[in-house]
Amino acid sequence: MKYILSTGFNDFEKGPQSIMRFGSFLGTGIFASDGDRAKSHRAIARPYFARERISDYECFSRHTEKLLAIIQAHSSSDTPLDVQDVFARFTMDAAEEFLFGNHDFATLDLPLPKPGQTEEGAKGSVLEGVFGRFVQAFEQGQMNAVNRLGKGNYGWTIMEFFSDKQMPIVRTMEEYLEPLAAAAIKRKKEREAKGEKESKEHESFLDHLVASTDDVTLIKDQLRNILLAARDTTAQLLSFTCYCLALKPEIMERLRQEILSAYGDSTIPTYDDLKKQKYPKFCILLLTFSPQVPVNVRHSKHDVVIPTREGGLYIPRGDFTCIYSTVSIQRRKDLWGDDADEFNPERWIDPERARKIASDPFMFLPFNGGP
């Protein structure tokens, strides 16, 4: 894994099959491109995600308060609450504000699903209106892409020979993204005509993109790709965390007491505060056994021999697909111990185990790795 993702990074790529599989949904964005184009996307996006930006919790605090109010209201009622659906709404609303600078979705304000009654979409309850259609299209597009992955390199092309399933999905998303990008470009040109500069204090990711390019297609592709990275990963982490804490009430109690003793029940912690809190961080590291991207693929650009203890592993170029499973690696008992399948924050506290992980960081790949 270290060779494929790091030391031999330039010998591998996502590959033409992966790009074709995801391209109609993600366009030419960072998750559906290789080579210089992928580097260009990273170069444009990276400056926005500086420490100062990700440590500004004002945006997330507003949506968190709304989320907690919903959970609190249901805690005293007999109505079940689908927390996975609520977390997905929370991350969609927060990501929209952080990335697009808008508050149009407001999915947390929409009626919550009623068990056994509400119509279900691809990954949650069906939402109404233009913004609801965008969310549903975004979720269905992800499902279509994953279904293509399960049909091999070319099997899905036969099943979609007469009609690309992603095209109506993309058109629905364009109803929202096209005017959004056009309006941002127009605002930039108006500021330039007046000799004004965009304020960096409340700059959205969309504003950042528009400052770098007037290419509407590139802007829309970047927004779709970064939204994909921002929304589902966080929603899944929150869902798994709540599920695991419910199974381990003793861990839940310790976590709660540490947070209350540090911040009380009203103080909002800062970025630096959170860095000092070890146990909450260890709890979130349940990514060990539930990584957000459990399976991934790479293609070799040419014939490659990966160094191994036994000598070398030959990987031919062309259509050969290297499939690797982070969830399998991170549940290997020979690497993580007999409790590899358990939610156990204590493993990160044990000095011996922590040293082992530090000595081989490619044991832990929830966010992949790279040079």
Coordinates of C-alpha atoms in Angstrom, one line a residue:
M1 CA 0.0 0.0 0.0
K2 CA 2.8 2.4 0.8
Y3 CA 4.3 1.9 -2.7
I4 CA 1.0 2.3 -4.5
L5 CA -0.1 5.4 -2.6
S6 CA 3.2 7.1 -1.7
T7 CA 6.7 6.0 -2.8
G8 CA 5.5 4.7 -6.2
F9 CA 2.7 7.2 -6.5
N10 CA 3.8 8.2 -10.0
D11 CA 3.5 4.6 -11.2
F12 CA -0.2 4.4 -10.5
E13 CA -3.3 6.4 -11.4
K14 CA -7.1 6.2 -11.1
G15 CA -7.1 4.9 -14.6
P16 CA -9.3 5.4 -17.7
Q17 CA -11.9 2.9 -16.5
S18 CA -12.4 4.7 -13.1
I19 CA -12.5 8.1 -14.8
M20 CA -15.1 6.8 -17.3
R21 CA -17.1 5.2 -14.5
F22 CA -17.3 8.4 -12.4
G23 CA -16.7 11.1 -15.1
S24 CA -20.3 11.6 -16.2
F25 CA -21.3 12.3 -12.5
L26 CA -18.2 14.2 -11.3
G27 CA -17.1 15.7 -14.6
T28 CA -13.4 16.5 -14.7
G29 CA -13.1 17.2 -11.0
I30 CA -10.3 16.0 -8.7
F31 CA -11.9 12.5 -8.1
A32 CA -12.4 11.8 -11.8
S33 CA -9.1 13.0 -13.2
D34 CA -5.4 12.0 -13.3
G35 CA -2.1 13.6 -14.1
D36 CA -1.7 17.3 -14.6
R37 CA -5.5 17.9 -14.5
A38 CA -5.7 16.4 -11.0
K39 CA -2.7 18.4 -9.9
S40 CA -4.3 21.5 -11.2
H41 CA -7.5 20.8 -9.2
R42 CA -5.6 20.2 -6.0
A43 CA -3.5 23.4 -6.5
I44 CA -6.7 25.5 -6.9
A45 CA -8.5 23.9 -4.0
R46 CA -5.8 23.5 -1.4
P47 CA -5.2 27.2 -0.4
Y48 CA -8.8 27.5 0.7
F49 CA -8.6 24.8 3.3
A50 CA -6.0 26.5 5.4
R51 CA -5.9 26.1 9.1
E52 CA -7.6 29.5 9.7
R53 CA -10.5 28.4 7.5
I54 CA -11.2 24.9 9.0
S55 CA -10.8 26.2 12.5
D56 CA -13.6 28.8 12.0
Y57 CA -16.5 27.0 13.8
E58 CA -19.1 29.7 13.4
C59 CA -20.7 28.0 10.4
F60 CA -20.8 24.6 11.9
S61 CA -21.9 25.8 15.3
R62 CA -25.1 27.3 13.8
H63 CA -26.1 24.0 12.1
T64 CA -25.0 22.0 15.2
E65 CA -27.4 24.0 17.4
K66 CA -30.2 23.2 15.0
L67 CA -29.3 19.5 14.9
L68 CA -29.1 19.3 18.7
A69 CA -32.5 21.0 19.1
I70 CA -34.0 18.4 16.8
I71 CA -32.5 15.5 18.8
Q72 CA -33.5 17.1 22.1
A73 CA -37.1 17.5 20.9
H74 CA -37.3 13.8 20.0
S75 CA -35.6 12.6 23.2
S76 CA -38.8 13.2 25.2
S77 CA -41.2 11.8 22.6
D78 CA -42.2 8.3 21.6
T79 CA -41.4 9.0 17.9
P80 CA -38.3 7.3 16.6
L81 CA -35.6 9.5 15.0
D82 CA -33.6 8.3 12.0
V83 CA -30.3 9.9 13.1
Q84 CA -28.5 8.8 9.9
D85 CA -31.0 10.9 7.9
V86 CA -30.7 13.8 10.3
F87 CA -26.9 13.7 10.1
A88 CA -27.0 13.6 6.3
R89 CA -29.2 16.7 6.4
F90 CA -26.8 18.4 8.9
T91 CA -23.7 17.8 6.8
M92 CA -25.5 18.8 3.6
D93 CA -26.6 22.2 5.1
A94 CA -23.2 22.9 6.7
A95 CA -21.3 21.9 3.5
E96 CA -23.6 24.1 1.4
E97 CA -22.9 27.2 3.5
F98 CA -19.1 26.5 3.8
L99 CA -18.6 25.6 0.1
F100 CA -21.3 27.6 -1.7
G101 CA -21.9 30.5 0.7
N102 CA -25.7 29.8 0.5
H103 CA -28.4 28.7 2.9
D104 CA -30.9 27.5 0.3
F105 CA -31.0 23.8 1.2
A106 CA -32.0 24.2 4.8
T107 CA -32.9 20.4 4.9
L108 CA -32.9 20.4 8.7
D109 CA -35.9 22.7 8.5
L110 CA -37.9 20.3 6.3
P111 CA -40.3 17.6 7.8
L112 CA -38.4 14.6 9.2
P113 CA -39.2 11.1 7.9
K114 CA -41.9 9.2 9.7
P115 CA -41.1 5.5 10.1
G116 CA -43.0 3.3 7.7
Q117 CA -44.7 6.3 6.0
T118 CA -42.2 8.7 4.4
E119 CA -41.0 7.9 0.9
E120 CA -37.4 6.9 0.9
G121 CA -34.9 8.1 -1.7
A122 CA -31.5 6.7 -2.7
K123 CA -29.9 7.4 0.7
G124 CA -32.5 9.0 2.9
S125 CA -36.0 10.6 2.9
V126 CA -37.3 12.3 -0.3
L127 CA -37.1 16.1 -0.1
E128 CA -39.3 18.5 -2.0
G129 CA -38.4 21.6 -4.2
V130 CA -35.5 22.5 -6.4
F131 CA -33.0 22.1 -3.5
G132 CA -34.6 18.8 -2.5
R133 CA -34.2 17.6 -6.1
F134 CA -30.5 18.6 -6.0
V135 CA -29.9 16.6 -2.8
Q136 CA -31.8 13.5 -4.2
A137 CA -29.9 13.7 -7.5
F138 CA -26.6 14.0 -5.7
E139 CA -27.4 10.9 -3.7
Q140 CA -28.7 8.9 -6.6
G141 CA -25.6 9.8 -8.6
Q142 CA -23.4 8.3 -5.9
M143 CA -25.4 5.1 -5.9
N144 CA -25.2 4.8 -9.7
A145 CA -21.4 5.3 -9.6
V146 CA -21.1 2.6 -6.9
N147 CA -23.3 0.2 -8.9
R148 CA -21.1 0.7 -11.9
L149 CA -18.1 -0.3 -9.8
G150 CA -19.7 -3.6 -9.0
K151 CA -20.1 -4.4 -12.6
G152 CA -16.4 -4.4 -13.5
N153 CA -14.5 -2.3 -15.9
Y154 CA -16.9 -2.5 -18.8
G155 CA -20.0 -4.4 -17.7
W156 CA -21.9 -1.3 -16.8
T157 CA -21.3 0.2 -20.3
I158 CA -23.4 -2.7 -21.8
M159 CA -26.2 -2.1 -19.4
E160 CA -26.2 1.7 -20.1
F161 CA -25.5 1.3 -23.8
F162 CA -28.6 3.2 -24.9
S163 CA -28.8 5.7 -22.0
D164 CA -26.3 7.0 -19.5
K165 CA -28.1 6.9 -16.1
Q166 CA -26.1 9.8 -14.8
M167 CA -27.2 12.3 -17.4
P168 CA -30.6 13.2 -16.0
I169 CA -28.9 13.3 -12.5
V170 CA -26.4 15.8 -13.7
R171 CA -29.1 17.9 -15.5
T172 CA -31.0 18.1 -12.2
M173 CA -27.9 19.3 -10.3
E174 CA -27.1 21.8 -13.0
E175 CA -30.5 23.5 -12.3
Y176 CA -28.9 24.7 -9.0
L177 CA -25.1 24.9 -9.8
E178 CA -25.3 26.7 -13.2
P179 CA -27.0 29.9 -11.9
L180 CA -25.0 29.7 -8.7
A181 CA -21.7 29.8 -10.6
A182 CA -22.9 32.4 -13.1
A183 CA -24.0 34.7 -10.3
A184 CA -20.7 34.4 -8.5
I185 CA -18.8 35.2 -11.7
K186 CA -21.0 38.2 -12.3
R187 CA -20.4 39.5 -8.7
K188 CA -16.7 39.2 -9.2
K189 CA -16.8 41.2 -12.5
E190 CA -18.9 43.9 -10.9
R191 CA -16.3 44.2 -8.1
E192 CA -13.5 44.3 -10.5
A193 CA -15.3 47.1 -12.5
K194 CA -15.5 49.1 -9.3
G195 CA -12.0 48.4 -8.2
E196 CA -13.2 46.5 -5.2
K197 CA -11.7 43.3 -3.7
E198 CA -13.5 40.3 -2.2
S199 CA -13.4 40.1 1.6
K200 CA -11.5 37.0 2.6
E201 CA -13.2 36.9 6.0
H202 CA -16.4 35.3 4.8
E203 CA -15.2 34.0 1.5
S204 CA -16.9 30.7 0.4
F205 CA -15.2 28.0 -1.5
L206 CA -17.2 29.1 -4.6
D207 CA -15.9 32.6 -4.2
H208 CA -12.3 31.2 -4.0
L209 CA -12.9 29.2 -7.2
V210 CA -14.3 32.2 -9.0
A211 CA -11.3 34.3 -8.0
S212 CA -9.1 31.7 -9.8
T213 CA -11.1 31.0 -13.0
D214 CA -14.2 32.1 -15.0
D215 CA -14.6 28.5 -16.4
V216 CA -18.1 27.7 -15.3
T217 CA -17.7 24.0 -16.1
L218 CA -14.5 23.7 -14.0
I219 CA -16.3 25.5 -11.1
K220 CA -19.3 23.2 -11.2
D221 CA -17.1 20.1 -11.4
Q222 CA -15.0 21.3 -8.4
L223 CA -18.1 22.0 -6.3
R224 CA -19.6 18.6 -7.0
N225 CA -16.3 16.8 -6.1
I226 CA -15.6 18.7 -2.9
L227 CA -19.3 18.4 -1.8
L228 CA -18.9 14.6 -2.2
A229 CA -15.8 14.7 0.0
A230 CA -17.4 16.9 2.6
R231 CA -20.9 15.6 3.0
D232 CA -21.1 11.8 3.2
T233 CA -17.8 11.2 5.0
T234 CA -18.8 13.4 8.0
A235 CA -22.4 12.1 8.0
Q236 CA -21.1 8.5 8.1
L237 CA -18.6 9.3 10.9
L238 CA -21.3 10.9 13.0
S239 CA -23.7 7.9 12.4
F240 CA -21.0 5.3 13.3
T241 CA -19.9 7.3 16.3
C242 CA -23.4 7.4 17.8
Y243 CA -24.0 3.7 17.0
C244 CA -20.8 2.7 18.7
L245 CA -21.3 4.9 21.7
A246 CA -24.8 3.4 22.1
L247 CA -23.2 -0.1 22.2
K248 CA -20.5 1.0 24.7
P249 CA -22.2 3.1 27.4
E250 CA -19.1 3.1 29.6
I251 CA -17.1 4.9 26.8
M252 CA -20.0 7.2 26.3
E253 CA -20.0 8.2 30.0
R254 CA -16.3 8.8 30.1
L255 CA -16.4 10.9 26.9
R256 CA -19.3 13.0 28.2
Q257 CA -17.6 13.7 31.5
E258 CA -14.3 14.7 29.9
I259 CA -16.2 17.1 27.6
L260 CA -18.3 18.6 30.4
S261 CA -15.3 19.0 32.7
A262 CA -13.4 20.8 30.0
Y263 CA -16.1 23.0 28.5
G264 CA -19.2 22.8 30.6
D265 CA -22.6 22.5 28.7
S266 CA -22.4 25.8 26.8
T267 CA -18.9 26.7 25.8
I268 CA -18.0 26.2 22.2
P269 CA -14.4 24.7 22.0
T270 CA -11.9 26.3 19.6
Y271 CA -9.7 24.4 17.2
D272 CA -6.8 24.5 19.6
D273 CA -9.0 23.3 22.5
L274 CA -10.0 20.2 20.5
K275 CA -6.4 19.4 19.6
K276 CA -5.7 19.1 23.4
Q277 CA -8.5 16.7 24.0
K278 CA -7.2 13.2 23.6
Y279 CA -10.1 10.9 24.5
P280 CA -12.7 12.6 22.3
K281 CA -10.1 12.4 19.4
F282 CA -9.5 8.7 20.2
C283 CA -13.3 8.0 20.0
I284 CA -13.5 9.6 16.6
L285 CA -10.7 7.4 15.5
L286 CA -13.3 4.6 15.2
L287 CA -12.4 5.2 11.5
T288 CA -10.0 2.4 12.3
F289 CA -12.6 -0.2 11.7
S290 CA -15.2 1.8 9.8
P291 CA -13.3 3.9 7.2
Q292 CA -15.4 6.1 5.1
V293 CA -14.0 4.7 1.8
P294 CA -13.7 1.0 2.6
V295 CA -12.6 0.0 -0.9
N296 CA -10.6 1.8 -3.6
V297 CA -8.8 1.0 -6.8
R298 CA -5.7 2.0 -8.7
H299 CA -4.3 1.2 -12.2
S300 CA -0.6 0.8 -13.1
K301 CA 0.6 3.2 -15.8
H302 CA 3.2 0.7 -16.9
D303 CA 4.7 -2.7 -15.8
V304 CA 5.6 -2.3 -12.1
V305 CA 7.4 -4.5 -9.6
I306 CA 6.4 -3.5 -6.0
P307 CA 9.2 -4.3 -3.5
T308 CA 8.1 -6.9 -0.9
R309 CA 9.9 -8.9 1.8
E310 CA 9.8 -11.9 -0.6
G311 CA 11.4 -10.0 -3.4
G312 CA 8.8 -8.3 -5.6
L313 CA 5.2 -8.3 -6.8
Y314 CA 4.7 -7.8 -10.5
I315 CA 1.8 -5.6 -11.6
P316 CA 1.2 -5.5 -15.4
R317 CA 0.1 -2.3 -17.1
G318 CA -3.1 -1.8 -19.0
D319 CA -6.5 -3.1 -17.8
F320 CA -5.1 -4.6 -14.6
T321 CA -7.0 -3.2 -11.6
C322 CA -5.5 -3.1 -8.1
I323 CA -8.3 -3.3 -5.7
Y324 CA -7.5 -2.6 -2.1
S325 CA -9.7 -2.6 1.0
T326 CA -8.9 -0.2 3.9
V327 CA -11.5 -1.8 6.0
S328 CA -9.8 -5.2 5.7
I329 CA -6.3 -3.8 6.4
Q330 CA -7.7 -2.0 9.5
R331 CA -9.4 -5.1 10.9
R332 CA -6.4 -7.3 10.6
K333 CA -5.8 -8.9 14.0
D334 CA -2.1 -9.5 13.2
L335 CA -1.7 -5.7 12.9
W336 CA -4.3 -4.4 15.4
G337 CA -4.7 -7.1 18.0
D338 CA -7.5 -9.4 18.9
D339 CA -9.9 -6.5 19.4
A340 CA -9.5 -5.3 15.8
D341 CA -13.2 -5.7 15.2
E342 CA -14.2 -3.7 18.3
F343 CA -14.8 0.0 19.0
N344 CA -11.9 0.6 21.5
P345 CA -10.5 4.1 22.0
E346 CA -8.1 2.7 24.6
R347 CA -6.0 1.2 21.8
W348 CA -4.7 4.7 21.0
I349 CA -3.8 5.3 24.6
D350 CA -1.7 2.2 25.0
P351 CA 1.9 3.4 24.4
E352 CA 3.0 0.0 22.9
R353 CA 0.2 0.0 20.3
A354 CA 0.5 3.7 19.6
R355 CA 4.2 3.2 18.8
K356 CA 3.4 0.3 16.5
I357 CA 0.9 2.4 14.5
A358 CA 3.3 5.4 14.4
S359 CA 6.1 3.1 13.0
D360 CA 3.8 1.9 10.2
P361 CA 1.3 4.7 9.3
F362 CA 0.0 2.8 6.3
M363 CA -1.8 0.5 8.8
F364 CA -4.3 3.4 9.2
L365 CA -5.6 4.6 5.8
P366 CA -9.1 6.1 6.3
F367 CA -8.1 9.1 4.1
N368 CA -5.8 7.2 1.9
G369 CA -2.2 8.3 1.7
G370 CA 0.1 10.1 -0.7
P371 CA 3.4 11.9 -1.3

